[in-house]
XYZ file of C-alpha atoms in Angstrom:
165
model
C 67.860 223.106 -61.788
C 66.246 226.332 -63.352
C 65.783 227.987 -60.044
C 69.203 227.512 -59.313
C 70.253 229.248 -62.519
C 67.931 232.133 -61.780
C 69.546 232.600 -58.474
C 73.206 232.562 -59.801
C 72.171 235.220 -62.576
C 70.328 237.311 -59.808
C 73.482 236.957 -57.447
C 75.401 238.845 -60.103
C 73.596 241.891 -58.909
C 74.547 245.012 -60.944
C 76.921 243.003 -63.290
C 76.001 242.980 -66.811
C 74.596 239.768 -67.939
C 75.617 238.912 -71.473
C 74.428 236.495 -73.964
C 77.467 234.358 -73.057
C 76.011 233.899 -69.584
C 74.611 230.405 -69.700
C 74.220 228.540 -66.533
C 74.976 224.590 -66.864
C 74.431 222.051 -63.989
C 75.447 218.513 -63.179
C 74.628 216.056 -60.501
C 77.217 215.572 -57.772
C 76.798 211.726 -58.093
C 75.270 209.507 -60.864
C 73.928 207.223 -58.307
C 71.570 209.528 -56.501
C 70.391 212.304 -59.188
C 67.851 213.781 -56.816
C 69.570 216.046 -54.264
C 72.984 217.569 -54.825
C 74.044 219.420 -57.928
C 76.721 221.743 -59.004
C 75.987 224.770 -61.444
C 78.214 227.089 -63.015
C 78.377 229.808 -65.702
C 79.503 228.281 -68.871
C 81.012 231.728 -69.967
C 83.629 231.892 -67.049
C 83.357 228.294 -65.962
C 85.539 228.604 -63.085
C 83.537 228.763 -59.966
C 81.101 226.112 -59.408
C 77.868 226.537 -56.977
C 76.539 223.648 -54.929
C 72.757 223.168 -54.584
C 70.516 221.016 -52.502
C 67.012 220.045 -53.358
C 65.047 218.844 -50.366
C 62.914 215.756 -50.886
C 62.019 215.819 -47.125
C 58.469 214.779 -46.335
C 57.831 218.210 -44.472
C 59.020 220.071 -47.620
C 56.945 218.179 -50.216
C 54.082 220.676 -50.181
C 56.492 223.618 -50.778
C 57.279 225.056 -54.295
C 60.590 224.567 -56.067
C 62.106 227.896 -54.667
C 61.389 226.643 -51.109
C 62.862 223.283 -51.525
C 66.040 224.458 -53.270
C 69.065 225.738 -51.157
C 72.378 227.157 -52.109
C 74.975 225.295 -50.255
C 77.575 227.791 -48.690
C 79.425 225.031 -46.823
C 79.490 221.351 -45.541
C 81.005 220.431 -42.082
C 81.872 216.886 -41.028
C 80.314 215.703 -44.420
C 76.762 215.656 -43.084
C 75.826 219.337 -41.951
C 75.099 221.729 -44.730
C 74.992 225.679 -44.196
C 72.947 227.380 -46.607
C 73.664 230.787 -48.355
C 70.323 232.256 -46.857
C 71.355 231.373 -43.325
C 69.530 228.062 -42.931
C 71.024 224.657 -42.551
C 70.185 220.899 -43.202
C 71.467 217.466 -42.921
C 72.840 215.493 -46.020
C 70.674 212.284 -46.546
C 72.239 209.230 -45.136
C 72.364 207.518 -48.647
C 74.669 210.509 -49.804
C 77.194 210.557 -46.874
C 79.282 207.587 -48.825
C 79.437 209.980 -51.801
C 80.323 212.965 -49.825
C 82.943 211.527 -47.438
C 85.656 213.432 -48.892
C 84.132 216.721 -47.904
C 84.945 215.822 -44.224
C 88.652 215.999 -45.044
C 88.332 219.875 -45.061
C 88.588 221.590 -41.478
C 86.654 223.291 -40.187
C 84.530 223.320 -43.190
C 84.214 222.565 -47.005
C 83.120 225.513 -48.988
C 82.608 224.495 -52.469
C 82.755 227.938 -54.061
C 86.111 228.445 -52.490
C 87.755 225.048 -52.565
C 86.458 223.879 -56.086
C 86.946 225.151 -59.618
C 85.672 223.897 -63.127
C 88.096 223.631 -66.087
C 87.269 222.537 -69.678
C 89.369 220.344 -71.642
C 87.929 219.513 -75.061
C 84.479 218.170 -74.600
C 84.672 217.684 -70.968
C 84.521 219.502 -67.759
C 86.677 218.823 -64.729
C 85.422 219.527 -61.113
C 88.469 219.855 -58.923
C 88.237 220.508 -55.191
C 91.364 220.744 -53.087
C 92.527 222.098 -49.891
C 93.759 225.745 -49.577
C 96.711 226.942 -47.450
C 94.443 227.538 -44.462
C 93.152 224.000 -44.354
C 94.714 220.887 -43.058
C 97.694 219.739 -45.117
C 96.633 216.238 -45.134
C 93.249 217.055 -46.853
C 92.769 214.782 -49.872
C 91.428 216.478 -53.013
C 88.656 215.321 -55.063
C 88.200 215.366 -58.991
C 85.275 214.520 -61.111
C 85.157 214.465 -64.874
C 81.952 215.564 -66.371
C 80.933 214.832 -69.972
C 78.710 216.976 -72.211
C 76.013 214.319 -71.778
C 75.835 214.956 -68.001
C 75.598 218.692 -68.262
C 72.201 220.352 -68.402
C 72.412 223.723 -70.096
C 69.623 225.962 -68.713
C 68.058 229.253 -70.047
C 69.082 231.888 -67.492
C 66.180 234.104 -69.116
C 63.352 231.846 -68.040
C 61.612 232.649 -64.544
C 59.580 229.590 -64.564
C 60.737 226.123 -63.567
C 59.677 224.189 -66.716
C 63.185 223.016 -67.238
C 63.647 221.820 -63.568
C 63.756 218.020 -64.163
C 65.004 215.309 -61.910
C 65.409 212.576 -64.648
């Protein structure tokens, strides 16, 4: 998760990084806390970014940075397109948890279709169709408690906080 925080901060380019810029992350599903997670800037907390961490056998010898992918879009709830141009399939056991992404046509774009809101001590992830998408697409909402959110130090460049607990 720390590598994801580093990528989000780096993507801001020439924008000023303030002390309020703290990246927080949470797992997409509590059942399978190993592969997909959302991160967002706690200061603005409106745009979530989806990340995939590969546990594939062929990737096990790679470092964290090579195994972590920023997900740009998902098609048919099984194919992921990564921000760096690569692609990958969602694990079989995660398909049921992500069935709702298949409702978007032609693709589900997490950073375009989702937003984060804060209400009291809880965050809410809301993903809903846009005008250009199918009108029968069903939205998705997930409430995230403070205990589910991992706050990351965006100034760290190592992956000591990357934890899959």
